Short mmCIF file of C-alpha atoms (C1' of nucleotides) in Angstrom, two decimals:
data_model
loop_
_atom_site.label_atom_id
_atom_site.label_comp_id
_atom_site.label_asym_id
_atom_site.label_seq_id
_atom_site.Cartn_x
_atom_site.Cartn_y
_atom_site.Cartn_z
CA UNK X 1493 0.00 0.00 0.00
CA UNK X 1494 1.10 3.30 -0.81
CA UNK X 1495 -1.35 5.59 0.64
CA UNK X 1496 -0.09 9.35 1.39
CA UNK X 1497 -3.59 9.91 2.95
CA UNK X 1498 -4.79 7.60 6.32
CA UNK X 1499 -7.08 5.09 5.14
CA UNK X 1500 -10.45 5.23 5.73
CA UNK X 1501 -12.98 2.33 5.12
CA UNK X 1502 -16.66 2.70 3.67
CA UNK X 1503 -19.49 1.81 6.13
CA UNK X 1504 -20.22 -1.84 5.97
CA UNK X 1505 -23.81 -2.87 6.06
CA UNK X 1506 -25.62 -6.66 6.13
CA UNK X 1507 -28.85 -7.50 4.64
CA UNK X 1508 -31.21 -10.66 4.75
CA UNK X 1509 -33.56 -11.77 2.02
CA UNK X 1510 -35.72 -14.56 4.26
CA UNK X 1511 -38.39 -16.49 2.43
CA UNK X 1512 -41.01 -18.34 3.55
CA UNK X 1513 -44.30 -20.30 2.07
CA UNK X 1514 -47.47 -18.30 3.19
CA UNK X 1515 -50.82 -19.92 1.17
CA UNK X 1516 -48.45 -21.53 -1.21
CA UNK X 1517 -46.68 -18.35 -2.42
CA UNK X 1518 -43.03 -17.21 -2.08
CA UNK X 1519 -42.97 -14.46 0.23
CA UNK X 1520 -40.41 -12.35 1.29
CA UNK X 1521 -39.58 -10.08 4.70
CA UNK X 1522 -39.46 -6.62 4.30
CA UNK X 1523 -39.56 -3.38 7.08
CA UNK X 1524 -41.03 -0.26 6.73
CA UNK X 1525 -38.19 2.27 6.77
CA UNK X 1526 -38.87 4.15 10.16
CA UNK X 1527 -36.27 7.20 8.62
CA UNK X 1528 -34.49 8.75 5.58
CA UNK X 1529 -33.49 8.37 3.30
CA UNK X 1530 -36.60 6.11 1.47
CA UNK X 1531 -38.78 6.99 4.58
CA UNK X 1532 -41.56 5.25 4.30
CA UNK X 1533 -40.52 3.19 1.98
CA UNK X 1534 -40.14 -0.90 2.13
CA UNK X 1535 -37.29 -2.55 2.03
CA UNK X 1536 -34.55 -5.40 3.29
CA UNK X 1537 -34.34 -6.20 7.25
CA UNK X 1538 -30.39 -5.20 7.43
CA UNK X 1539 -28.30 -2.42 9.28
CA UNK X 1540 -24.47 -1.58 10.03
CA UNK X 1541 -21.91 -4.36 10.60
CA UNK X 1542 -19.21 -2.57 13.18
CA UNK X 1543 -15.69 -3.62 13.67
CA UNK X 1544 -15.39 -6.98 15.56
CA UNK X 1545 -18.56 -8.39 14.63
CA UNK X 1546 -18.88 -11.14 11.93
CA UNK X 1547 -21.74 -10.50 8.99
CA UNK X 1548 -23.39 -13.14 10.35
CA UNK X 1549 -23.47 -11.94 14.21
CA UNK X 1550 -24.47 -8.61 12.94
CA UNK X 1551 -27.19 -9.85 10.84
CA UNK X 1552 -28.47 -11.79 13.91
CA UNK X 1553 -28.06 -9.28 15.86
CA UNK X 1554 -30.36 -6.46 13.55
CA UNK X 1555 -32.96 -8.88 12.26
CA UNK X 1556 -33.55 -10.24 15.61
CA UNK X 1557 -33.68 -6.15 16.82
CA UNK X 1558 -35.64 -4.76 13.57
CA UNK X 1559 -38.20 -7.99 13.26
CA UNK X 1560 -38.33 -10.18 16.04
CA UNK X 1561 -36.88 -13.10 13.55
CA UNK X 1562 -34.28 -15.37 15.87
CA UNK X 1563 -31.90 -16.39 12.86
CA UNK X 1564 -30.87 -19.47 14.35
CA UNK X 1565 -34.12 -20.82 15.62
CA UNK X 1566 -36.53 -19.60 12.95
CA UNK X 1567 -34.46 -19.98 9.80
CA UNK X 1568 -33.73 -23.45 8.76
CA UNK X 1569 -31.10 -22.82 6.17
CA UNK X 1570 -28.79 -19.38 5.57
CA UNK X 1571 -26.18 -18.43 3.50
CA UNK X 1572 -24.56 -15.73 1.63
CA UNK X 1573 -26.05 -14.11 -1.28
CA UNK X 1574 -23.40 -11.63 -2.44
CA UNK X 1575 -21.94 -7.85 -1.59
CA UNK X 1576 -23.48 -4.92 -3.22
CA UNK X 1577 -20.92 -2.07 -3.29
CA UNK X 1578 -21.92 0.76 -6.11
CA UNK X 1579 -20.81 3.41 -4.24
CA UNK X 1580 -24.16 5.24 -5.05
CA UNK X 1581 -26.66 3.16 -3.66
CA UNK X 1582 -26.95 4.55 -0.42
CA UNK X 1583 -27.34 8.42 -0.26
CA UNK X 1584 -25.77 8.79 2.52
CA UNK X 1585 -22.20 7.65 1.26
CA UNK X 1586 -20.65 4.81 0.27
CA UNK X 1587 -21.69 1.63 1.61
CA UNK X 1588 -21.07 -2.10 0.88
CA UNK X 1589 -23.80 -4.48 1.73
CA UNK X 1590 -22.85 -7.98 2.45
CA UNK X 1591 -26.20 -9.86 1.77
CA UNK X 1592 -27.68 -13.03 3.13
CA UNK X 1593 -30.34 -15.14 2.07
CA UNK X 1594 -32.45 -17.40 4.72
CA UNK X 1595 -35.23 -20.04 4.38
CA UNK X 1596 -37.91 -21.14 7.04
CA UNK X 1597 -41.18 -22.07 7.68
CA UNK X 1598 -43.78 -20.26 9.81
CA UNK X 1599 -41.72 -17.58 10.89
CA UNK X 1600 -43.40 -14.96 13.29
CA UNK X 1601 -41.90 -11.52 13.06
CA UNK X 1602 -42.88 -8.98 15.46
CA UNK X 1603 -46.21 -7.68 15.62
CA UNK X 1604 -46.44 -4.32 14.25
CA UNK X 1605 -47.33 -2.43 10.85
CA UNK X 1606 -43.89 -1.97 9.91
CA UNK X 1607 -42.93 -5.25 9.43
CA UNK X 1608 -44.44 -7.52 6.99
CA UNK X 1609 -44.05 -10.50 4.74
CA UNK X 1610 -45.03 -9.83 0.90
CA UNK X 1611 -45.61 -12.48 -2.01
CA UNK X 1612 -42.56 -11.87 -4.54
CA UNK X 1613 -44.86 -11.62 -7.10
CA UNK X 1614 -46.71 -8.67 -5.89
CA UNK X 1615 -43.79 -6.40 -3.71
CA UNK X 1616 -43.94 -2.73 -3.24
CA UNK X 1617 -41.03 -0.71 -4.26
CA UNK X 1618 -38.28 -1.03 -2.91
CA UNK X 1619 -35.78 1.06 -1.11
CA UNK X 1620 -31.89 1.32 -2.18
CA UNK X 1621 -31.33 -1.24 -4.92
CA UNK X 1622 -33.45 -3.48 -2.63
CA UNK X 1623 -35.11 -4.81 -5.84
CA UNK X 1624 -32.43 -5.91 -6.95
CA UNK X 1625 -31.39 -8.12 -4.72
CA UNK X 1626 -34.36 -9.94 -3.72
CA UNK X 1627 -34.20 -10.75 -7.85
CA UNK X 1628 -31.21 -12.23 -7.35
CA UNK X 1629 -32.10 -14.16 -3.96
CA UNK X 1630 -34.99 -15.42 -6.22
CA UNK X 1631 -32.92 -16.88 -9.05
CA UNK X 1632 -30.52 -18.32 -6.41
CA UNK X 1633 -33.24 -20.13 -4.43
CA UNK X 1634 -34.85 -21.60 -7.83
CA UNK X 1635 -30.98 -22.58 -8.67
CA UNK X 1636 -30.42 -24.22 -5.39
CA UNK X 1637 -33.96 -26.11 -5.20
CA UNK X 1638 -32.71 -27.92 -8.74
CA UNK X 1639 -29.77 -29.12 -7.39
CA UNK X 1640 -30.03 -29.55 -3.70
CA UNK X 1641 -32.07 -30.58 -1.32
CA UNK X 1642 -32.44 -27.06 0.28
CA UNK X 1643 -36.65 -27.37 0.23
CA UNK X 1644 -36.72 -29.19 3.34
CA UNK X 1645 -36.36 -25.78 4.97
CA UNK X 1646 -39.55 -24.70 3.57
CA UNK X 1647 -41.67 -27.40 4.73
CA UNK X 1648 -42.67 -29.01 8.13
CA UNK X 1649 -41.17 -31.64 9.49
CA UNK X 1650 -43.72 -34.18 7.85
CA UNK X 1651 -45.68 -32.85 4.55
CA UNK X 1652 -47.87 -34.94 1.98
CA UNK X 1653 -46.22 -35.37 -1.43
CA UNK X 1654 -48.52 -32.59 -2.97
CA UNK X 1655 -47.38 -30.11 -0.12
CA UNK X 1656 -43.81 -30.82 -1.16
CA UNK X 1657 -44.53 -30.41 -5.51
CA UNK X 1658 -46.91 -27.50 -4.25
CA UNK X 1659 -43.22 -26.10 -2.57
CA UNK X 1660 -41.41 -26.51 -5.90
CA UNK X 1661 -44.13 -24.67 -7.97
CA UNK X 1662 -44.54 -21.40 -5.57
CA UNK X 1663 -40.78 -21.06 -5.98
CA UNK X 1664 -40.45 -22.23 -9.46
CA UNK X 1665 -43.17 -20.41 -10.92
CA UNK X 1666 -44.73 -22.94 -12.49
CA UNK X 1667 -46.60 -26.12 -12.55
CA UNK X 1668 -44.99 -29.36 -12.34
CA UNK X 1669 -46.69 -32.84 -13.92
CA UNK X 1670 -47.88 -34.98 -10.37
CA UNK X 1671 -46.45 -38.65 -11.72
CA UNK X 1672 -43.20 -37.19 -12.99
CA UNK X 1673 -42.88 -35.41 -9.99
CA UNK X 1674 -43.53 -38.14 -7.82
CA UNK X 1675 -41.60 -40.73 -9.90
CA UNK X 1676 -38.59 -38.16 -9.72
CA UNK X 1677 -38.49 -36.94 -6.26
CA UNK X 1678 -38.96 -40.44 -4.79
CA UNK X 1679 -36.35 -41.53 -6.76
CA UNK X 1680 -33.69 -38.83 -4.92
CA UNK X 1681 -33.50 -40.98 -1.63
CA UNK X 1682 -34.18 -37.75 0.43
CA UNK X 1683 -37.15 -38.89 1.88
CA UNK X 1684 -39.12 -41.68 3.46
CA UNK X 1685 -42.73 -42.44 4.15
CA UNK X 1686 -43.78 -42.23 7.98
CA UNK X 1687 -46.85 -44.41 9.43
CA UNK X 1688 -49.23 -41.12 9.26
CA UNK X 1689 -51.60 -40.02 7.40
CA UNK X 1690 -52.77 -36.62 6.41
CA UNK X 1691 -56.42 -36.25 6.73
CA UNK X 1692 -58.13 -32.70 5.57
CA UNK X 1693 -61.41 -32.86 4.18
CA UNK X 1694 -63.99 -35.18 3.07
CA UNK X 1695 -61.71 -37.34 0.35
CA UNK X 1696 -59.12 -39.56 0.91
CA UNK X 1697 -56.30 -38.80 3.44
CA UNK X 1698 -52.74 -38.51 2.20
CA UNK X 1699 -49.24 -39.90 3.38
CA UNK X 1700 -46.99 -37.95 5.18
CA UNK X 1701 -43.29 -37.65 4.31
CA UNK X 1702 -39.86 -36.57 6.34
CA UNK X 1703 -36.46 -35.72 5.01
CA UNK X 1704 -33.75 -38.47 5.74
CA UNK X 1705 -31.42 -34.91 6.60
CA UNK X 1706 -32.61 -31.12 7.61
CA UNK X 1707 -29.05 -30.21 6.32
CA UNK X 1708 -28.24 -29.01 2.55
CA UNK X 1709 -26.96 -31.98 0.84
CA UNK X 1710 -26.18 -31.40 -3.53
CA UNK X 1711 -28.78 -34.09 -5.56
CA UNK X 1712 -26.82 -36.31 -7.53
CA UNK X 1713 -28.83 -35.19 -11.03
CA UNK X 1714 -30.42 -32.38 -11.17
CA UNK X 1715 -34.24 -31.20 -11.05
CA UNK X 1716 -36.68 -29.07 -12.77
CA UNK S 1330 -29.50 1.63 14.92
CA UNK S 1331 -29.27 1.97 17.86
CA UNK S 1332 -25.30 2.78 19.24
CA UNK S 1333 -23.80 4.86 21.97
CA UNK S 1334 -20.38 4.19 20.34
CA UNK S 1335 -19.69 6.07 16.77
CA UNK S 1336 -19.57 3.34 14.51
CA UNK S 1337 -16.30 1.94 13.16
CA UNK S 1338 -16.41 0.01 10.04
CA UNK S 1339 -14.28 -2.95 9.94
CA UNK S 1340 -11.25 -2.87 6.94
CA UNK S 1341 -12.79 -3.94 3.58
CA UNK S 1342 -9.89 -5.40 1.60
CA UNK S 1343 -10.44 -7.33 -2.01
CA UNK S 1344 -8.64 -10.49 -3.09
CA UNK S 1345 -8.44 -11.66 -7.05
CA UNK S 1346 -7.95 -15.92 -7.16
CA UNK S 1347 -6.44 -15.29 -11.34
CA UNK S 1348 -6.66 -18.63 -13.12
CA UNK S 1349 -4.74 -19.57 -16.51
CA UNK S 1350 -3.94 -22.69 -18.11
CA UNK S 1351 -0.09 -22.91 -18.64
CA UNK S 1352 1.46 -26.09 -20.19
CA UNK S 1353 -2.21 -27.52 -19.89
CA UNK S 1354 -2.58 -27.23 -15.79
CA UNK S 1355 -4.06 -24.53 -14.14
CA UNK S 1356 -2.30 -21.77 -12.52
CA UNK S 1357 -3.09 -19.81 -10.14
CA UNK S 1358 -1.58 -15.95 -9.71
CA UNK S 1359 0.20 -15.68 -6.49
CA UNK S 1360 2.55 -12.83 -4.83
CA UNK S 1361 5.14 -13.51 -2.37
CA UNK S 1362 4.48 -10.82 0.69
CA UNK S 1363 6.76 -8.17 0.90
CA UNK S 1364 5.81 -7.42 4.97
CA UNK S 1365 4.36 -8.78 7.47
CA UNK S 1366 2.59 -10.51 8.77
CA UNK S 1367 2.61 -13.56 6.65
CA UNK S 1368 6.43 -11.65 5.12
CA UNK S 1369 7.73 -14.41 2.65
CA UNK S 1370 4.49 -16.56 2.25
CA UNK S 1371 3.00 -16.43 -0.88
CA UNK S 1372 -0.76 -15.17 -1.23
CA UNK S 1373 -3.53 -13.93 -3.19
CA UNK S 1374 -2.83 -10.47 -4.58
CA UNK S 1375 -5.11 -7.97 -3.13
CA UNK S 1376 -5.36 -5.10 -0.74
CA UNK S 1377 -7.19 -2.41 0.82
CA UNK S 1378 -10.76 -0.80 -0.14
CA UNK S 1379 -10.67 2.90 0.62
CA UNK S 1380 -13.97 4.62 0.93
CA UNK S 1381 -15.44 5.99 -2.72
CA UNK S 1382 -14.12 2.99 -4.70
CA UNK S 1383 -16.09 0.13 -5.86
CA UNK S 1384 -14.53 -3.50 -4.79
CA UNK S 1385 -14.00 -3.61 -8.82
CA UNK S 1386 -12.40 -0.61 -9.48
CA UNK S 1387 -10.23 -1.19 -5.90
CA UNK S 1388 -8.95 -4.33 -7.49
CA UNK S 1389 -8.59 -3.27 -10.73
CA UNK S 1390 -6.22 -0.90 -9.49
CA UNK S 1391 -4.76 -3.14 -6.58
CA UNK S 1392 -3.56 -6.09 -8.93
CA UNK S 1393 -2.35 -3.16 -11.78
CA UNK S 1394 -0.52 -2.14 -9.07
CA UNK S 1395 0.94 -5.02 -7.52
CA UNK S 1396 1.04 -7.88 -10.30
CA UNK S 1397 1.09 -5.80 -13.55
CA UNK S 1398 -2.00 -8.29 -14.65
CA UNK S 1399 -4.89 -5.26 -15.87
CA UNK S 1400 -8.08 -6.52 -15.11
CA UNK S 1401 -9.78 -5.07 -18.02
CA UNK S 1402 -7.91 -6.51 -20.49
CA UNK S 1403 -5.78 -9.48 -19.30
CA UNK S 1404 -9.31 -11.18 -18.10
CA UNK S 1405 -11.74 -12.59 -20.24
CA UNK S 1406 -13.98 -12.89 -17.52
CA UNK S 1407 -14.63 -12.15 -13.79
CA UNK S 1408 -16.95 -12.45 -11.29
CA UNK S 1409 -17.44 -11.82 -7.61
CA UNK S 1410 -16.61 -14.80 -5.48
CA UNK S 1411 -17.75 -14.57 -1.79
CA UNK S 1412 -17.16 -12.44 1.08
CA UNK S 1413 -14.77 -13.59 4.10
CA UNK S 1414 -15.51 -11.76 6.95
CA UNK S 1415 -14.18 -13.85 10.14
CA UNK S 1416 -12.87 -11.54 12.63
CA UNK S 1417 -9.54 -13.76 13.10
CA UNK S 1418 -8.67 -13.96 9.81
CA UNK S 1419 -6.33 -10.89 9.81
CA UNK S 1420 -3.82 -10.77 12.48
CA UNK S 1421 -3.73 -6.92 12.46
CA UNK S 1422 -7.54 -6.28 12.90
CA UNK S 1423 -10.99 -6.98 11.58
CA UNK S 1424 -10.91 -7.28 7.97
CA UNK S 1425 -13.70 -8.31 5.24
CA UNK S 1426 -12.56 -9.17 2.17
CA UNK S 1427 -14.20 -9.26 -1.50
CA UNK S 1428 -12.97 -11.52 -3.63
CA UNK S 1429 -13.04 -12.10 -6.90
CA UNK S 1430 -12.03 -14.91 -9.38
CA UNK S 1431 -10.78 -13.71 -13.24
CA UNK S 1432 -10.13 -16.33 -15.83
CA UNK S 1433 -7.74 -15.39 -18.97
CA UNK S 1434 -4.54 -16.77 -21.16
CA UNK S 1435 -1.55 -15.62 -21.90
CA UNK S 1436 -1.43 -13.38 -18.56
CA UNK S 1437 1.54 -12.17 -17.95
CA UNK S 1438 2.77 -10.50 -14.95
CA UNK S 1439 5.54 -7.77 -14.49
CA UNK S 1440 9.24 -10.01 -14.38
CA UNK S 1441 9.54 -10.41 -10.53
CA UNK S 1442 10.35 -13.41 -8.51
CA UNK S 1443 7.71 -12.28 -6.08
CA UNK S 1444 5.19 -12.75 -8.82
CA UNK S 1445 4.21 -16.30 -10.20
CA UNK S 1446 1.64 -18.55 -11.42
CA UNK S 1447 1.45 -22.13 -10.05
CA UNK S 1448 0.01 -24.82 -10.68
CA UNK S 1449 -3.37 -25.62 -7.94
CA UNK S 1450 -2.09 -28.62 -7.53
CA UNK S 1451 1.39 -27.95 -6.32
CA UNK S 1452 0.85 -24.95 -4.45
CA UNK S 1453 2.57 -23.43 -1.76
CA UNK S 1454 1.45 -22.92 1.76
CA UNK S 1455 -0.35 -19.68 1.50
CA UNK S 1456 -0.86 -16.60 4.19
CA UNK S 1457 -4.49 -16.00 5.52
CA UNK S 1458 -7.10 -18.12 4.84
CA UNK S 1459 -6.07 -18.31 1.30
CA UNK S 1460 -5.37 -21.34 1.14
CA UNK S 1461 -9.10 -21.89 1.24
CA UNK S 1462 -10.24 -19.04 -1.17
CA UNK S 1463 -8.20 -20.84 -3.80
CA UNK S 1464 -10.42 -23.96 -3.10
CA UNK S 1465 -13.17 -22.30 -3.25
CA UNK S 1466 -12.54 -20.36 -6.70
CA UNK S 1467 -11.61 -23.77 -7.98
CA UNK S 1468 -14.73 -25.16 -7.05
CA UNK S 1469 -16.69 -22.65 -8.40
CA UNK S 1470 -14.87 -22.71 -11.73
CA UNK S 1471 -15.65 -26.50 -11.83
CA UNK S 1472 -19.08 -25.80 -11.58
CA UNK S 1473 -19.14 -22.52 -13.78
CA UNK S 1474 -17.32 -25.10 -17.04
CA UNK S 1475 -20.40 -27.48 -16.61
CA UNK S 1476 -23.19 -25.10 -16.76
CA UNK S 1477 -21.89 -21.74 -18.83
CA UNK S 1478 -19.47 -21.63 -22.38
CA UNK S 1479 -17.13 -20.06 -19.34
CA UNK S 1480 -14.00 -21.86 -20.91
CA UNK S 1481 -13.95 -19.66 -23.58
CA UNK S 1482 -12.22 -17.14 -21.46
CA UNK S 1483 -8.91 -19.83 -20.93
CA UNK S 1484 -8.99 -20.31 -24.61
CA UNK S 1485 -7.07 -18.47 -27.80
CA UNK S 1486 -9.34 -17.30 -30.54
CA UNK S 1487 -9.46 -20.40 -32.29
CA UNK S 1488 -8.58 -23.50 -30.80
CA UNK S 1489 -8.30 -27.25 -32.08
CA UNK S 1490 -11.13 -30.09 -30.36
CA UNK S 1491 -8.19 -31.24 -28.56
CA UNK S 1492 -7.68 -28.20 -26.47
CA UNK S 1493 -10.75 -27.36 -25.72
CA UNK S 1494 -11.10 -30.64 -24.17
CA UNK S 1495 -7.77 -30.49 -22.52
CA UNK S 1496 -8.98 -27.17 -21.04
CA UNK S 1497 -11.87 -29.06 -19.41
CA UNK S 1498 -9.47 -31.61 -18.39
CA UNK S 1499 -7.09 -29.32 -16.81
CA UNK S 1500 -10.23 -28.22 -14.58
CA UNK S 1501 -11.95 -31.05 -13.88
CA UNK S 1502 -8.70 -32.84 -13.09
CA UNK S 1503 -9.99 -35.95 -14.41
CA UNK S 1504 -9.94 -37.22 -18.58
CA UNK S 1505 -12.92 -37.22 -20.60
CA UNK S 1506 -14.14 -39.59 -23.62
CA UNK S 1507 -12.89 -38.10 -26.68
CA UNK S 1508 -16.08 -38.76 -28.61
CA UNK S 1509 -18.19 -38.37 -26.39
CA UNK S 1510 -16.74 -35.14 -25.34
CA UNK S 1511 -16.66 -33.78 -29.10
CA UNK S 1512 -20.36 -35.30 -29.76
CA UNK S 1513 -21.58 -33.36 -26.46
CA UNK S 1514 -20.12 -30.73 -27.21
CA UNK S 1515 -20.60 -29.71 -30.57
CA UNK S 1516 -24.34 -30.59 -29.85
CA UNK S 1517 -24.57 -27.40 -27.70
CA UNK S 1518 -23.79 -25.29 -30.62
CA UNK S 1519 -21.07 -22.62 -29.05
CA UNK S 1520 -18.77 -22.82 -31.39
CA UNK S 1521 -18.57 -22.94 -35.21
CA UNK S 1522 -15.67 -24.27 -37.42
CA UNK S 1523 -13.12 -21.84 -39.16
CA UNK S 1524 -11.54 -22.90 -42.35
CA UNK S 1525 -8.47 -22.53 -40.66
CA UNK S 1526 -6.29 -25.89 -39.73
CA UNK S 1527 -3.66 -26.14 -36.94
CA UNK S 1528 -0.69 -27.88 -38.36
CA UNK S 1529 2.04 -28.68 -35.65
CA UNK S 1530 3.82 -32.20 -36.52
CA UNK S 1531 4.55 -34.85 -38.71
CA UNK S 1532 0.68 -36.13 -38.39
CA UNK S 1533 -2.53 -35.02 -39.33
CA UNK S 1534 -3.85 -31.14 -38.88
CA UNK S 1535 -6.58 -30.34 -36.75
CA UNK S 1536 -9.54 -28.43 -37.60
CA UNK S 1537 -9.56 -24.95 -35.74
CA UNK S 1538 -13.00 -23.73 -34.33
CA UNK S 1539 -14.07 -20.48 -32.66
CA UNK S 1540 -16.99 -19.35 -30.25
CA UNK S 1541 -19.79 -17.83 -31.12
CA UNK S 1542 -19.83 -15.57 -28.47
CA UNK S 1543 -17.27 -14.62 -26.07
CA UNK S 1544 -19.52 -13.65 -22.68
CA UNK S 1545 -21.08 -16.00 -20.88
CA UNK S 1546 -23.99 -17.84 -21.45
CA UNK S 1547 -26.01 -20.59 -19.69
CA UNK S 1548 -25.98 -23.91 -21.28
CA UNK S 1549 -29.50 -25.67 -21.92
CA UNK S 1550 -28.14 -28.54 -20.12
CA UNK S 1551 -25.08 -29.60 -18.00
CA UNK S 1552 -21.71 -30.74 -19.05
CA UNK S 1553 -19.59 -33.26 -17.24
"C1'" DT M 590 7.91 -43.09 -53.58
"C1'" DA M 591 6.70 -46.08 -50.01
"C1'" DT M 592 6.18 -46.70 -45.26
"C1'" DA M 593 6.40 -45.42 -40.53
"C1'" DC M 594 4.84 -42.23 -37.19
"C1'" DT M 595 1.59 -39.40 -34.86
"C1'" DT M 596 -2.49 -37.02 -33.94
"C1'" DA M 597 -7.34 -36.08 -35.94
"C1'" DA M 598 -11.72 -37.65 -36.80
"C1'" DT M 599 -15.65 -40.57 -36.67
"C1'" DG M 600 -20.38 -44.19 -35.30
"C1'" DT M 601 -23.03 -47.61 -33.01
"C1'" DA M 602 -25.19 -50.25 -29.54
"C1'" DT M 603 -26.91 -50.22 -24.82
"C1'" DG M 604 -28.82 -48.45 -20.75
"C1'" DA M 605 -30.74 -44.55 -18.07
"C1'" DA M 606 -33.57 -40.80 -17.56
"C1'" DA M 607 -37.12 -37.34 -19.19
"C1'" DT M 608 -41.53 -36.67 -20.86
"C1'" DA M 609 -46.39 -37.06 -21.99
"C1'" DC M 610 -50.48 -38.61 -20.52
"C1'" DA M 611 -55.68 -40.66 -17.65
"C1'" DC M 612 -57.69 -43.60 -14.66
"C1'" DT M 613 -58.70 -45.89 -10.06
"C1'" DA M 614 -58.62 -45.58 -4.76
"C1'" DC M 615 -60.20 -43.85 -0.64
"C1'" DA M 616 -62.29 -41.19 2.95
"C1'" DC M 617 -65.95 -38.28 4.41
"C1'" DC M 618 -70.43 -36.27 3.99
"C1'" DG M 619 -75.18 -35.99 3.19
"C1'" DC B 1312 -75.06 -45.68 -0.60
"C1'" DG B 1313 -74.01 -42.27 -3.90
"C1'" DG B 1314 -71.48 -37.87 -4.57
"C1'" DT B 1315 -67.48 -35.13 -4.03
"C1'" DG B 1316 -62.70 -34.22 -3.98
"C1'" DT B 1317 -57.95 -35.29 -3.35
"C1'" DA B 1318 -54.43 -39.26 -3.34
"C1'" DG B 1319 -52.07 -42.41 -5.79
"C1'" DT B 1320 -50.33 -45.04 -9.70
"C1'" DG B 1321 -47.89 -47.11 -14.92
"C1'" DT B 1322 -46.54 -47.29 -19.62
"C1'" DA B 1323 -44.86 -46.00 -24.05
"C1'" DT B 1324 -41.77 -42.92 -26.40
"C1'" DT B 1325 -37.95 -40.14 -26.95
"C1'" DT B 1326 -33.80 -38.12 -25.56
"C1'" DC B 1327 -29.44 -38.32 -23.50
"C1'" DA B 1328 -25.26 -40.72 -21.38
"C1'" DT B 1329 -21.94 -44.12 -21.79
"C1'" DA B 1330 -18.69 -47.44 -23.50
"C1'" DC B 1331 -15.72 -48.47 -26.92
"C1'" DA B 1332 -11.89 -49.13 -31.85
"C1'" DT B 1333 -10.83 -48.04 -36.37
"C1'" DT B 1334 -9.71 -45.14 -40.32
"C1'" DA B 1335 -7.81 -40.50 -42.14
"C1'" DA B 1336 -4.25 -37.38 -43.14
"C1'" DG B 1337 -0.06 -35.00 -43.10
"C1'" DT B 1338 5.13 -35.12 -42.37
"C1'" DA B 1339 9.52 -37.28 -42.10
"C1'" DT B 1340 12.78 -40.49 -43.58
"C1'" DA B 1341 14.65 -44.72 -45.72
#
DNA sequence: TATACTTAATGTATGAAATACACTACACCG
DNA sequence: CGGTGTAGTGTATTTCATACATTAAGTATA
């Protein structure tokens, strides 16, 4: 290094993109911004990473303060998305975002009008280049549910067969054929029958499934 | 936010893991450190991000500076790797570091014996945790050759069959079929014959071929 | 000018997986 | 006991993956 002038580092920041099924549909966390800049506005759970604390303590630390969301007990799965840095996208100065993506399943944020999940195919507008990145957490998730077996976050500990294809579609976007799926999926090893049964209305009662492992594991061929 | 402290960003520093084939193995660009800590050891080039820079632009200039390799034009391709962030992982302080993998051929550094490519598979013991950056960028890369056309970046403008599958051999580390490989291949429609032949012994010359495109692109399925 | 040398180029048969597609089974309710 | 609604299943076809050996072509040299 070669400075003449001290060096001075731009603020760091961490933000989370958690997902969760509500009614079948991909939704996503967001906060209403209590203060400028984008007052008002929605956008990503997140806030300043000091010196001495990992992204992943900090993000605990904020989402757990901004939402109520315990990152270790209400997020099944976690990892990191990527780092934003244009130096423009925060008006306030420069400021690199290290960004984090999280899956769960009936995750209860705080109670108050500020803080809300929101179906990904119907969000407001977002603050900073918050858009942007829940895009990309999108096309990451789809990418890891094709090659992993990273859906078991998204699902209770048992689920019928059509809860689990019902999973794949909300995320994927689309539908999926039910023997192919089936056939497929079964084939995978990931799961096994249990002795219960699923029984909802008046028609015929459906077996319920676990995972063999509630940790991410690669598929050996891929899915789609 | 709520501090009683001023907050104190930790150092943001950016790391480049440069890969080349040379000789048919890949190489990987190192430095040997001028000061401590880690003086002697050989490591990733890479170095501090002041405030007002963008991680790009702070490498750019960082491995310009430091390896003579310009970004812009000795890469064929880059793309932001992950961010390593554990508190421990600089002995001076708290420092996050961006990194980066580039892919290119025919890099060539300043003339320095602090400054050398080598081989991933004969490396030195390297300072920090870069050891397992390297690892990292080489899986990545793996992956990256068997869904994208990304070995076009370690290959010349027009190349024979036979290096194009060495390239993937280099990578993978492991031999391919040759006609399977060439049937595959040519059945994803990336590249297109020239009319050109590559005549280099007493034996037969191989057709040369060329990519259609030189930026990345998904492939419709997966190569391995 | 023939032949030896070396790398380039090519095809087929088999098995595995992807896809397209429609009917029967079962439980509850009235 | 018949109606309603979801659960559960199989087969035929096509596409892709794999395993594998011989001929083609140019240069060098005897």
């Amino acid at each position: 290094m070669k400075y003449t002038t001290p060096y001075i580092a731009p603020t760091l920041t961490v933000d989370a993109v958690i997902f969760q099924l509500i009614d079948s549909a991909l939704n996503v966390l967001l906060i209403r911004r209590p203060n400028e800049p984008f007052k008002d506005s929605w956008a990503l759970p997140g806030g300043y990473n000091p010196v001495g604390e990992t992204t992943v303590d900090a993000l605990t630390r904020i989402i757990k303060e901004k939402t109520g969301v315990v990152i270790d007990t209400d997020l099944r799965y976690i990892e990191q998305l990527y780092t934003f840095d244009t130096v423009a996208r925060d008006p306030r100065g420069h400021a690199v975002s290290v960004t984090y993506t999280g899956y769960g399943r009936e995750i209860t944020p705080a109670t108050d009008d500020a803080i809300a999940f929101f179906p990904v195919s119907r969000l407001p507008d977002l603050a900073y280049d918050h858009a942007e990145i829940v895009k990309y957490a999108h096309e990451r998730l789809i990418s890891k549910l094709s090659y992993t077996n990273a859906v078991f976050a998204f699902l209770p500990p048992t689920f019928t067969l059509a809860e689990l294809q019902s999973a794949y579609e909300a995320i994927f976007g689309h539908e999926l054929d039910k023997r192919n799926f089936r056939k497929k999926f079964l084939s995978l090893n990931l799961i096994h029958e249990t002795t219960e049964m699923k029984r909802t209305g008046a028609h015929r009662p459906a077996r319920l499934y676990e995972f063999n492992t509630q940790t991410l594991e690669s598929l050996p061929r891929s899915f789609d």
